[in-house]
PDB file of N, CA and C in Angstrom:
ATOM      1  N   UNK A  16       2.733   6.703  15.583  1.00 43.00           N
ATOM      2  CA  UNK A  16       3.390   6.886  14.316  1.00 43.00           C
ATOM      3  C   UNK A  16       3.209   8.279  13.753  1.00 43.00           C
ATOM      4  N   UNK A  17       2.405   9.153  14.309  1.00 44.00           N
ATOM      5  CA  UNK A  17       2.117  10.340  13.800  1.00 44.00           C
ATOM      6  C   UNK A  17       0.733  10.721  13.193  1.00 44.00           C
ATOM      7  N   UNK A  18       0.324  11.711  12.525  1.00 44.00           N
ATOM      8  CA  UNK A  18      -0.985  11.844  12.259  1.00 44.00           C
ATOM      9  C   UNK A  18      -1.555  11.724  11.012  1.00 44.00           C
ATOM     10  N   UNK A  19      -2.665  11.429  10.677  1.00 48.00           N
ATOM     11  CA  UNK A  19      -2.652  11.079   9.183  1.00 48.00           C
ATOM     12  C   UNK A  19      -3.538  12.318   8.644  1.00 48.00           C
ATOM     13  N   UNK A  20      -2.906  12.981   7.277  1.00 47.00           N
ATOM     14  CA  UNK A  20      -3.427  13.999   6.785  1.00 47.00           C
ATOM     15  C   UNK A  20      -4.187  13.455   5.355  1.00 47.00           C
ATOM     16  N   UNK A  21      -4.645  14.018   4.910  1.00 50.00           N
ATOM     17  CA  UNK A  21      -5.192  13.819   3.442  1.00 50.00           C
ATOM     18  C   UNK A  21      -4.378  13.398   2.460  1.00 50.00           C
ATOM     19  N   UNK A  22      -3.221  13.741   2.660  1.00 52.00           N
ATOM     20  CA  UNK A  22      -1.946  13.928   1.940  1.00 52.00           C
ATOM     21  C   UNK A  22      -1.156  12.698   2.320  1.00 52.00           C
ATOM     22  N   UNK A  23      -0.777  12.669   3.468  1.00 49.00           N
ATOM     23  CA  UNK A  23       0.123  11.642   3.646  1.00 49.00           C
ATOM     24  C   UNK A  23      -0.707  10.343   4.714  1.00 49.00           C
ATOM     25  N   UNK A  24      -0.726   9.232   4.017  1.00 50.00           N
ATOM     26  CA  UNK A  24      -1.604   8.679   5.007  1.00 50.00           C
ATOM     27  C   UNK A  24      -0.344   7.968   6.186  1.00 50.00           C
ATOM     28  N   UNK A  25      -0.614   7.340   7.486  1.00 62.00           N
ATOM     29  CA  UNK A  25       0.508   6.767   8.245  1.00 62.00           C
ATOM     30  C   UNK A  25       0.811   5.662   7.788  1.00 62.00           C
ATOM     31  N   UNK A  26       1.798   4.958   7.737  1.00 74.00           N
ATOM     32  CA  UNK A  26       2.083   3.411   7.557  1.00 74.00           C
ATOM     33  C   UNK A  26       1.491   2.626   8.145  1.00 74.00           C
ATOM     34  N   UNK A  27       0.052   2.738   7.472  1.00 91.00           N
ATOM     35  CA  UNK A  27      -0.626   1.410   8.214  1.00 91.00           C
ATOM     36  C   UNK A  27      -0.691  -0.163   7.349  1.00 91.00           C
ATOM     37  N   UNK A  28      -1.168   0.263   6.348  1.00 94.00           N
ATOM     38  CA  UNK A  28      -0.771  -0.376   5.167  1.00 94.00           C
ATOM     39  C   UNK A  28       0.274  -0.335   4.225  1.00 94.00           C
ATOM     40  N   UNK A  29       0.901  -1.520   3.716  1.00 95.00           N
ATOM     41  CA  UNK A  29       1.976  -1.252   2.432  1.00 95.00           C
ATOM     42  C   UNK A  29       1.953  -2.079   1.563  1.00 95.00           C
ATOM     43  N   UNK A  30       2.272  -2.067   0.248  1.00 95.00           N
ATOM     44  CA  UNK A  30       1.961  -2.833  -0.957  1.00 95.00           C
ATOM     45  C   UNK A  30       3.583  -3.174  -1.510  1.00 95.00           C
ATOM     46  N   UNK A  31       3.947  -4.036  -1.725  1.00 95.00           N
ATOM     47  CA  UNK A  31       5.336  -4.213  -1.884  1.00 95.00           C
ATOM     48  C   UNK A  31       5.368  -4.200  -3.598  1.00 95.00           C
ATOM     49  N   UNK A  32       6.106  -4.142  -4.417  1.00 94.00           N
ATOM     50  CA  UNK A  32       6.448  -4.437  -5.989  1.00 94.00           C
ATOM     51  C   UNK A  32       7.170  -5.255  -6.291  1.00 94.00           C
ATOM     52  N   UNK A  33       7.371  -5.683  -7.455  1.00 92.00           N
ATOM     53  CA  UNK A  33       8.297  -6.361  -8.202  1.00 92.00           C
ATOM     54  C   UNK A  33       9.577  -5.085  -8.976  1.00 92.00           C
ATOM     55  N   UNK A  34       8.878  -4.004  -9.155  1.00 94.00           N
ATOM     56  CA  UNK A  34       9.506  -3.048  -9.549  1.00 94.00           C
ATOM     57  C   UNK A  34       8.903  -1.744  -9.733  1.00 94.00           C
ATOM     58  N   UNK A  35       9.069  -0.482 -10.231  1.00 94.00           N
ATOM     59  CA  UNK A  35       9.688   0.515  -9.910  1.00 94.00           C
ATOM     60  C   UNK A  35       8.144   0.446 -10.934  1.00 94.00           C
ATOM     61  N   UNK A  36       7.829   0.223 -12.553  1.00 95.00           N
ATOM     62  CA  UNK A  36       6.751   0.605 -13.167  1.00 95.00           C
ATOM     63  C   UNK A  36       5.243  -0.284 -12.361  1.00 95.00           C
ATOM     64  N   UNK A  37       5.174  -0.918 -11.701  1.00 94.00           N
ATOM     65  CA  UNK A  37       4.474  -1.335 -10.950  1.00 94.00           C
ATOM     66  C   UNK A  37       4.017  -0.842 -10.313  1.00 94.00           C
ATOM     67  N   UNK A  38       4.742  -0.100  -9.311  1.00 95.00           N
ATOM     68  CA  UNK A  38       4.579   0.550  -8.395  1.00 95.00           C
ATOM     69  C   UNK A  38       3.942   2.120  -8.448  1.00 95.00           C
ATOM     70  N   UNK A  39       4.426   2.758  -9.856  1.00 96.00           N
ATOM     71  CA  UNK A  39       4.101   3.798 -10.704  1.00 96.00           C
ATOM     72  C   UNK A  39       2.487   3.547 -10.768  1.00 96.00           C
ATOM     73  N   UNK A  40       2.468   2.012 -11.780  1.00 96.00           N
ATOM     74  CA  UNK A  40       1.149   2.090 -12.202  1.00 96.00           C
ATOM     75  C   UNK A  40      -0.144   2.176 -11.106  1.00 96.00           C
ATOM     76  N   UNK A  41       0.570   1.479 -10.246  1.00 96.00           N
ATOM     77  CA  UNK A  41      -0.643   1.476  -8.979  1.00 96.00           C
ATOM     78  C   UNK A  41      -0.908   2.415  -8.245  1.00 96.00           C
ATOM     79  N   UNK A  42      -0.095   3.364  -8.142  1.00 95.00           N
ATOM     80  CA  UNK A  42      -0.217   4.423  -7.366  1.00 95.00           C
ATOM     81  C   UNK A  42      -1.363   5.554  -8.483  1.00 95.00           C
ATOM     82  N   UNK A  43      -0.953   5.516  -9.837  1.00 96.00           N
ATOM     83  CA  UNK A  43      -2.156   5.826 -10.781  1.00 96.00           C
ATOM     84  C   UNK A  43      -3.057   5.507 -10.309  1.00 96.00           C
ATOM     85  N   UNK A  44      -3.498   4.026 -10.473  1.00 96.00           N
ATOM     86  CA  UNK A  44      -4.638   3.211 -10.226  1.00 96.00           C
ATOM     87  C   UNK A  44      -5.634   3.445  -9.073  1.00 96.00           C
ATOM     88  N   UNK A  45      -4.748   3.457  -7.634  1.00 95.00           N
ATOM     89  CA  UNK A  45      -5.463   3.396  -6.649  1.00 95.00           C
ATOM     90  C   UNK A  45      -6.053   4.674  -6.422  1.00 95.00           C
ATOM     91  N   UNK A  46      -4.752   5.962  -6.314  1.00 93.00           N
ATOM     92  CA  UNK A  46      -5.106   7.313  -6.359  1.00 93.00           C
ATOM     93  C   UNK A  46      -6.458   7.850  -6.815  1.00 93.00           C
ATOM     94  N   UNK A  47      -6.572   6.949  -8.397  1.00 94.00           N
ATOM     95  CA  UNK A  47      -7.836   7.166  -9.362  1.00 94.00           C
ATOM     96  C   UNK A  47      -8.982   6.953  -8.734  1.00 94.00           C
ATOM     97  N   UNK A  48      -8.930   5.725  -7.925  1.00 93.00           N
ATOM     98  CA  UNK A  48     -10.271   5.202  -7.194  1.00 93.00           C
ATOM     99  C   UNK A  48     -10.236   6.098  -6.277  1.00 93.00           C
ATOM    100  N   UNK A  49     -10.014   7.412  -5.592  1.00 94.00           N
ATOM    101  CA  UNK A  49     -10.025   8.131  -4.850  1.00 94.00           C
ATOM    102  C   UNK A  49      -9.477   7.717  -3.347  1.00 94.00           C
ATOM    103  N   UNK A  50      -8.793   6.616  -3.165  1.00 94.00           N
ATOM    104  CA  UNK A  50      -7.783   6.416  -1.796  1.00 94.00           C
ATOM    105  C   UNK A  50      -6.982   7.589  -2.136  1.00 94.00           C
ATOM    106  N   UNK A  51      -6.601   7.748  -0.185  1.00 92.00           N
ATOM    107  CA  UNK A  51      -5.341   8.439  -0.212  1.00 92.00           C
ATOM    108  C   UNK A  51      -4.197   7.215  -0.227  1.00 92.00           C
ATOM    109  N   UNK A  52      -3.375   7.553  -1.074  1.00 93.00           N
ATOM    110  CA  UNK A  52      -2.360   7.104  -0.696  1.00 93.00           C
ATOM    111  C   UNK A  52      -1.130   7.574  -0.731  1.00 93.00           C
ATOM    112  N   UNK A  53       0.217   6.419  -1.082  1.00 93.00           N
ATOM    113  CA  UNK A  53       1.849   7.311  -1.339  1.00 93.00           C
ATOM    114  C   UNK A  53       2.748   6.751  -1.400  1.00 93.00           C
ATOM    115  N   UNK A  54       3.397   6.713  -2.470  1.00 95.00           N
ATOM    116  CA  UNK A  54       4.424   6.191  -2.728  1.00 95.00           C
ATOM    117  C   UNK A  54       5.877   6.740  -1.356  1.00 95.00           C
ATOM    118  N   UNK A  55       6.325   5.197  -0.951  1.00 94.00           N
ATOM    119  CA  UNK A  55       7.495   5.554   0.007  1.00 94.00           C
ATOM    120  C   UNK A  55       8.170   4.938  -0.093  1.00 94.00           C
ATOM    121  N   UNK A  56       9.670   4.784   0.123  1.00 93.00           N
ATOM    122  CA  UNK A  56      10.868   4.143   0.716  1.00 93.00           C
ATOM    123  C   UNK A  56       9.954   2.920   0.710  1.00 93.00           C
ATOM    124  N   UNK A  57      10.406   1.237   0.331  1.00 92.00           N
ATOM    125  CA  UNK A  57      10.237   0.509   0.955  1.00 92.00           C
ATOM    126  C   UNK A  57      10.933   0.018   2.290  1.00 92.00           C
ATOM    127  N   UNK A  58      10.273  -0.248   3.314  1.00 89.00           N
ATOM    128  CA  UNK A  58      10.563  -0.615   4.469  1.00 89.00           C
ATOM    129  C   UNK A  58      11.278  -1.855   4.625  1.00 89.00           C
ATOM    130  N   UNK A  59      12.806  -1.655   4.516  1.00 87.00           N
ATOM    131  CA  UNK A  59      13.945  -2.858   4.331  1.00 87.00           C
ATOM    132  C   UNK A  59      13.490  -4.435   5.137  1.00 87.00           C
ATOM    133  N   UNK A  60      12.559  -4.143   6.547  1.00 87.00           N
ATOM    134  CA  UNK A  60      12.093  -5.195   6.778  1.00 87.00           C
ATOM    135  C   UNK A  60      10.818  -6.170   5.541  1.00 87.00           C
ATOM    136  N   UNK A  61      10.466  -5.711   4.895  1.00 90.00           N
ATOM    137  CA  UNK A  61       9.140  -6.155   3.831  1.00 90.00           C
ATOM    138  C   UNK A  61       9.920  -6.356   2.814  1.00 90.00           C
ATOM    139  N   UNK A  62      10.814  -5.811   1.577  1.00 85.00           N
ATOM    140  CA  UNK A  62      11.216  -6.393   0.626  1.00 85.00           C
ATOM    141  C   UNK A  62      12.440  -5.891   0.188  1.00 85.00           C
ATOM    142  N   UNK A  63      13.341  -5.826  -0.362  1.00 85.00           N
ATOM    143  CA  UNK A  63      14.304  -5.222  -1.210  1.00 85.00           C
ATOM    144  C   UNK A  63      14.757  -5.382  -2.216  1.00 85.00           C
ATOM    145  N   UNK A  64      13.631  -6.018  -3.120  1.00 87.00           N
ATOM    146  CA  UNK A  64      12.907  -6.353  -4.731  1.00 87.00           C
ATOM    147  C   UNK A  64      12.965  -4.628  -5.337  1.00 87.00           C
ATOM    148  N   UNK A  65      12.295  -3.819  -4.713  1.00 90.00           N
ATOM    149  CA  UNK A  65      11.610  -2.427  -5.652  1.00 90.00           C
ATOM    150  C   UNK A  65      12.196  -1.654  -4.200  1.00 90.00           C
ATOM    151  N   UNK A  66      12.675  -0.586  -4.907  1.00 93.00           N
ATOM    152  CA  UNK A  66      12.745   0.061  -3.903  1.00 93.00           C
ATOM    153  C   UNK A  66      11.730   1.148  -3.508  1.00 93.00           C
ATOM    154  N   UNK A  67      10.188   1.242  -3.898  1.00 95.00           N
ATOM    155  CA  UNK A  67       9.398   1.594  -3.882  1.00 95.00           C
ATOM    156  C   UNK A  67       8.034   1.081  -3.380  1.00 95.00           C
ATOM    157  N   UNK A  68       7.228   1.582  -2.420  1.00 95.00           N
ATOM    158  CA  UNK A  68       6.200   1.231  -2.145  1.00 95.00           C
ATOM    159  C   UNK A  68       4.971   1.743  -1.716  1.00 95.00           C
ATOM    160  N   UNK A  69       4.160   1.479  -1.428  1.00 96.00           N
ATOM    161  CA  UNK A  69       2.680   1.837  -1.304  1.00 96.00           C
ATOM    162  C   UNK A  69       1.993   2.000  -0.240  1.00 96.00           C
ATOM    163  N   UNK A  70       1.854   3.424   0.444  1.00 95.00           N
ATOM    164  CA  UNK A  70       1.104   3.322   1.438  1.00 95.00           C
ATOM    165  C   UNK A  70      -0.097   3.397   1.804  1.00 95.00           C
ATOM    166  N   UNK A  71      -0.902   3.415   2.922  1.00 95.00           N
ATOM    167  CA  UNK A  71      -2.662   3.538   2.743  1.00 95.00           C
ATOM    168  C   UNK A  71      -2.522   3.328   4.263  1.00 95.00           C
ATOM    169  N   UNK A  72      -4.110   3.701   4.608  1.00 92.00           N
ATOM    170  CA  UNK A  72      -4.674   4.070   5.835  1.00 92.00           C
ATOM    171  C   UNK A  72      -5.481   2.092   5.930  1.00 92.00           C
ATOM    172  N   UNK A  73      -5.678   1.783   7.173  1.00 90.00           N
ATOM    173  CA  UNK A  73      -6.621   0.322   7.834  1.00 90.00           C
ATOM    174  C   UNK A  73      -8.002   0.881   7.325  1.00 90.00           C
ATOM    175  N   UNK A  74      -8.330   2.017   6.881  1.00 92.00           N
ATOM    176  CA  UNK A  74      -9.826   2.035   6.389  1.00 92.00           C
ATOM    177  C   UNK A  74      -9.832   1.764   5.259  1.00 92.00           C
ATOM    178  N   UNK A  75      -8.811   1.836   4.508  1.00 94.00           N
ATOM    179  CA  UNK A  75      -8.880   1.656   3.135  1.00 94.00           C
ATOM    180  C   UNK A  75      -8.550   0.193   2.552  1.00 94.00           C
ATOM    181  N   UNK A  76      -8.524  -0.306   3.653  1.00 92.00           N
ATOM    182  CA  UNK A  76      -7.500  -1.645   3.329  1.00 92.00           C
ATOM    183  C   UNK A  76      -8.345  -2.353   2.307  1.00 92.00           C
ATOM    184  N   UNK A  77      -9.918  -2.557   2.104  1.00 95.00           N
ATOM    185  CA  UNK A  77     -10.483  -2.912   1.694  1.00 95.00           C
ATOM    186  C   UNK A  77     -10.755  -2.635   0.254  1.00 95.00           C
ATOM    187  N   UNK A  78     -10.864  -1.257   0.064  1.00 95.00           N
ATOM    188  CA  UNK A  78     -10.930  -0.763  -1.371  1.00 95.00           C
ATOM    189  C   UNK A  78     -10.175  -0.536  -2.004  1.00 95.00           C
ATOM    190  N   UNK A  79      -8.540  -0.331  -1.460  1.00 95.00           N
ATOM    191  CA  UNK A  79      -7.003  -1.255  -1.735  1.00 95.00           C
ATOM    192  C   UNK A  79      -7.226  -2.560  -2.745  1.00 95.00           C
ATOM    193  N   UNK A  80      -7.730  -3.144  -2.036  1.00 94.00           N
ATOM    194  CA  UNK A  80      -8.164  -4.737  -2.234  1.00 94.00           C
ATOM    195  C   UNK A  80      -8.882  -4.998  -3.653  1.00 94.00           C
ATOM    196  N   UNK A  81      -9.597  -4.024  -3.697  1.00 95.00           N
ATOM    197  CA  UNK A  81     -10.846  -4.282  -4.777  1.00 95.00           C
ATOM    198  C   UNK A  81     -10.283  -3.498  -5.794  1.00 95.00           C
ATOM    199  N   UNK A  82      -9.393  -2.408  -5.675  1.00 95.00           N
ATOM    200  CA  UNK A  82      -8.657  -1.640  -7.165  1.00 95.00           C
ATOM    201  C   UNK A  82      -7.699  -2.673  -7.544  1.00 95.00           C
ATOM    202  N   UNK A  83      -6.671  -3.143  -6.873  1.00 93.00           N
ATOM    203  CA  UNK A  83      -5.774  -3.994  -7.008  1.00 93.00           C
ATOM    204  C   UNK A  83      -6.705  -5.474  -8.363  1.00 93.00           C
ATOM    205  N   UNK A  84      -7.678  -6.058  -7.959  1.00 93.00           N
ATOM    206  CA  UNK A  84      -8.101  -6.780  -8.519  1.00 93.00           C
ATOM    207  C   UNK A  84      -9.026  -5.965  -9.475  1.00 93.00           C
ATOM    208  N   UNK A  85      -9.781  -5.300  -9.802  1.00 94.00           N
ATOM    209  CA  UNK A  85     -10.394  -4.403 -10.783  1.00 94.00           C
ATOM    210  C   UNK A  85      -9.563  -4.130 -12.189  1.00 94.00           C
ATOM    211  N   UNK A  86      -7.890  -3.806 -11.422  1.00 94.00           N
ATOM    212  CA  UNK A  86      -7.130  -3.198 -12.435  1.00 94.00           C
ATOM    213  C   UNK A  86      -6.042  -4.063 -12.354  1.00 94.00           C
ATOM    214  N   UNK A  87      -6.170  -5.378 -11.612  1.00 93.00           N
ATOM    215  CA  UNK A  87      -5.415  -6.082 -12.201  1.00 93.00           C
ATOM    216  C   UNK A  87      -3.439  -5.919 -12.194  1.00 93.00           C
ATOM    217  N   UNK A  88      -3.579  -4.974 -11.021  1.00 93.00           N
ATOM    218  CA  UNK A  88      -2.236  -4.538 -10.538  1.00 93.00           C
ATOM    219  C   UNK A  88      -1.613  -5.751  -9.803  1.00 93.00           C
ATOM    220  N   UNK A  89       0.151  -5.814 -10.190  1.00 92.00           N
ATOM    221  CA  UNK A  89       1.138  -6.792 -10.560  1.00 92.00           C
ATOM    222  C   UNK A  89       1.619  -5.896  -8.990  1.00 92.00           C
ATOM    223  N   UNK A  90       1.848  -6.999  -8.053  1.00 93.00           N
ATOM    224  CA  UNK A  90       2.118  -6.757  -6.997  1.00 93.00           C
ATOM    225  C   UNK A  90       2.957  -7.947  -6.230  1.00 93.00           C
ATOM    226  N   UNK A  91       3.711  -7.293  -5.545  1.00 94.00           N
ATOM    227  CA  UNK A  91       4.226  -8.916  -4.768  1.00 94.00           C
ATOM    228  C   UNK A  91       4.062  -9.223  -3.505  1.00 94.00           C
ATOM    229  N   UNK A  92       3.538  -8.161  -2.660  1.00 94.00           N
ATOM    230  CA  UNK A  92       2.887  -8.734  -1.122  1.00 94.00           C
ATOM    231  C   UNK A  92       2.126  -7.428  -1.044  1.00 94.00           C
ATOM    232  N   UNK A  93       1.364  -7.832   0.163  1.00 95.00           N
ATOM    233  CA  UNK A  93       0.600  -6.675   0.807  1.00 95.00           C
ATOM    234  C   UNK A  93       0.418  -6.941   2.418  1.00 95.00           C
ATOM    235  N   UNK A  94       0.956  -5.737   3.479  1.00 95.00           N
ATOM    236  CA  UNK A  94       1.279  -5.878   4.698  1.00 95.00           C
ATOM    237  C   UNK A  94       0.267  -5.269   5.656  1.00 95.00           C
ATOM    238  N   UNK A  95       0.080  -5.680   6.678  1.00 93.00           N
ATOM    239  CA  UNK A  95      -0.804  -4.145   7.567  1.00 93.00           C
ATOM    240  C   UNK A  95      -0.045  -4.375   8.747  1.00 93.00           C
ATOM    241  N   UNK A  96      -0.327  -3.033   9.552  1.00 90.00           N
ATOM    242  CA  UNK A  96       0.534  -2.927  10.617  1.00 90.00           C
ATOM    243  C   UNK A  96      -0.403  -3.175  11.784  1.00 90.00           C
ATOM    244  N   UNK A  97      -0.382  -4.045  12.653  1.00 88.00           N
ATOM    245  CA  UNK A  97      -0.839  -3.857  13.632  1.00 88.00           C
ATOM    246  C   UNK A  97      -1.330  -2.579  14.446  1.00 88.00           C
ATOM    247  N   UNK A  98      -2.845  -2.200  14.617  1.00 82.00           N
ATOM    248  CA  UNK A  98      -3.237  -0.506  14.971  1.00 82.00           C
ATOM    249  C   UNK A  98      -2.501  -0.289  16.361  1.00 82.00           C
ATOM    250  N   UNK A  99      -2.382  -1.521  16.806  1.00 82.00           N
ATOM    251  CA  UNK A  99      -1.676  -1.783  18.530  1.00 82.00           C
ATOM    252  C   UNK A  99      -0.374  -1.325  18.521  1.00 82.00           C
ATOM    253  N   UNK A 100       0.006  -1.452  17.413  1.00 79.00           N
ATOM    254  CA  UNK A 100       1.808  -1.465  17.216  1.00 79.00           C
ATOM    255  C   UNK A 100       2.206  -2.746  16.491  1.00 79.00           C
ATOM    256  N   UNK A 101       3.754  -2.931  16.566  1.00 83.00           N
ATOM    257  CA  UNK A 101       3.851  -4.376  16.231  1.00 83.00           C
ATOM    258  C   UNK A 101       4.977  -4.396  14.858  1.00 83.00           C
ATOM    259  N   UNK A 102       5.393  -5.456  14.511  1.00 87.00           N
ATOM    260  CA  UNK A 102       5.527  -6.150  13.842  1.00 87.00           C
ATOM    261  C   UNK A 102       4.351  -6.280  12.026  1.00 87.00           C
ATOM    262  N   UNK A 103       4.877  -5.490  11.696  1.00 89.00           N
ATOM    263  CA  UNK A 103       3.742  -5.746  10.087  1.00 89.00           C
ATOM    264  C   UNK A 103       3.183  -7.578   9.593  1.00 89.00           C
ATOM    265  N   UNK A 104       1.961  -7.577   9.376  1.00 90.00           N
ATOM    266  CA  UNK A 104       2.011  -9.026   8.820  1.00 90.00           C
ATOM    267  C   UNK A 104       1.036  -9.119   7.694  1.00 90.00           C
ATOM    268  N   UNK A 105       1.613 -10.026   7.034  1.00 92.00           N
ATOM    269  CA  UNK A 105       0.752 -10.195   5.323  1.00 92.00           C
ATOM    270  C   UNK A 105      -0.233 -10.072   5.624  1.00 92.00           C
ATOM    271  N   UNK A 106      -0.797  -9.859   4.119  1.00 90.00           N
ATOM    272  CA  UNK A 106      -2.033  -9.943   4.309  1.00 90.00           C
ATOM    273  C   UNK A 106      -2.455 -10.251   3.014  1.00 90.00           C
ATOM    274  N   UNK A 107      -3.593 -11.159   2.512  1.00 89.00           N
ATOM    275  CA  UNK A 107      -3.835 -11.296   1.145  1.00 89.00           C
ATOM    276  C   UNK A 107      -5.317 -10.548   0.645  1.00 89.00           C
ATOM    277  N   UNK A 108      -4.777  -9.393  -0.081  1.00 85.00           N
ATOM    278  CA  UNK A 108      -6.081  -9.007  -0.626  1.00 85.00           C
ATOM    279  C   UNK A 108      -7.204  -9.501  -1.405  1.00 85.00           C
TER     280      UNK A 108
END
């Protein structure tokens, strides 16, 4: 998939929305807790609710997890990508 910089992490993880200030707020939120992350295109296979979504690195998947519930961020799925390749599949933080 390419390489992951500080800046842009790869699509390993994605956070889907309900909408557009959601998606805003969390990217505040998580950023704050010091993940990299990034707002992208949602990936037409995962939702076409928001057209906005959330990316993150498989190391972070965890502290993803714990801002999301800390701050109480309004979310409507959360995906990881297989490190093998694959097919994305839920995942509940």
């Amino acid at each position: 998939m390419g390489r992951r910089t500080r800046e842009t992490p790869l699509l390993e993880g994605v956070v889907t929305f309900e909408g557009t200030i959601g998606a805003l707020r969390a990217e505040k939120r998580i950023k704050g807790e010091g993940i990299v992350s990034r707002l992208v295109p949602t990936p037409r296979e995962l939702s076409s609710t928001c057209a906005l979504a959330l990316t993150f690195g498989h190391a972070d998947r965890d502290r993803v997890a714990e801002a999301i519930h800390a701050h109480d961020l309004r979310f409507e799925a959360v995906y990881l990508y297989p490190e093998d390749g694959g097919e994305p599949v839920a995942w509940e933080p």
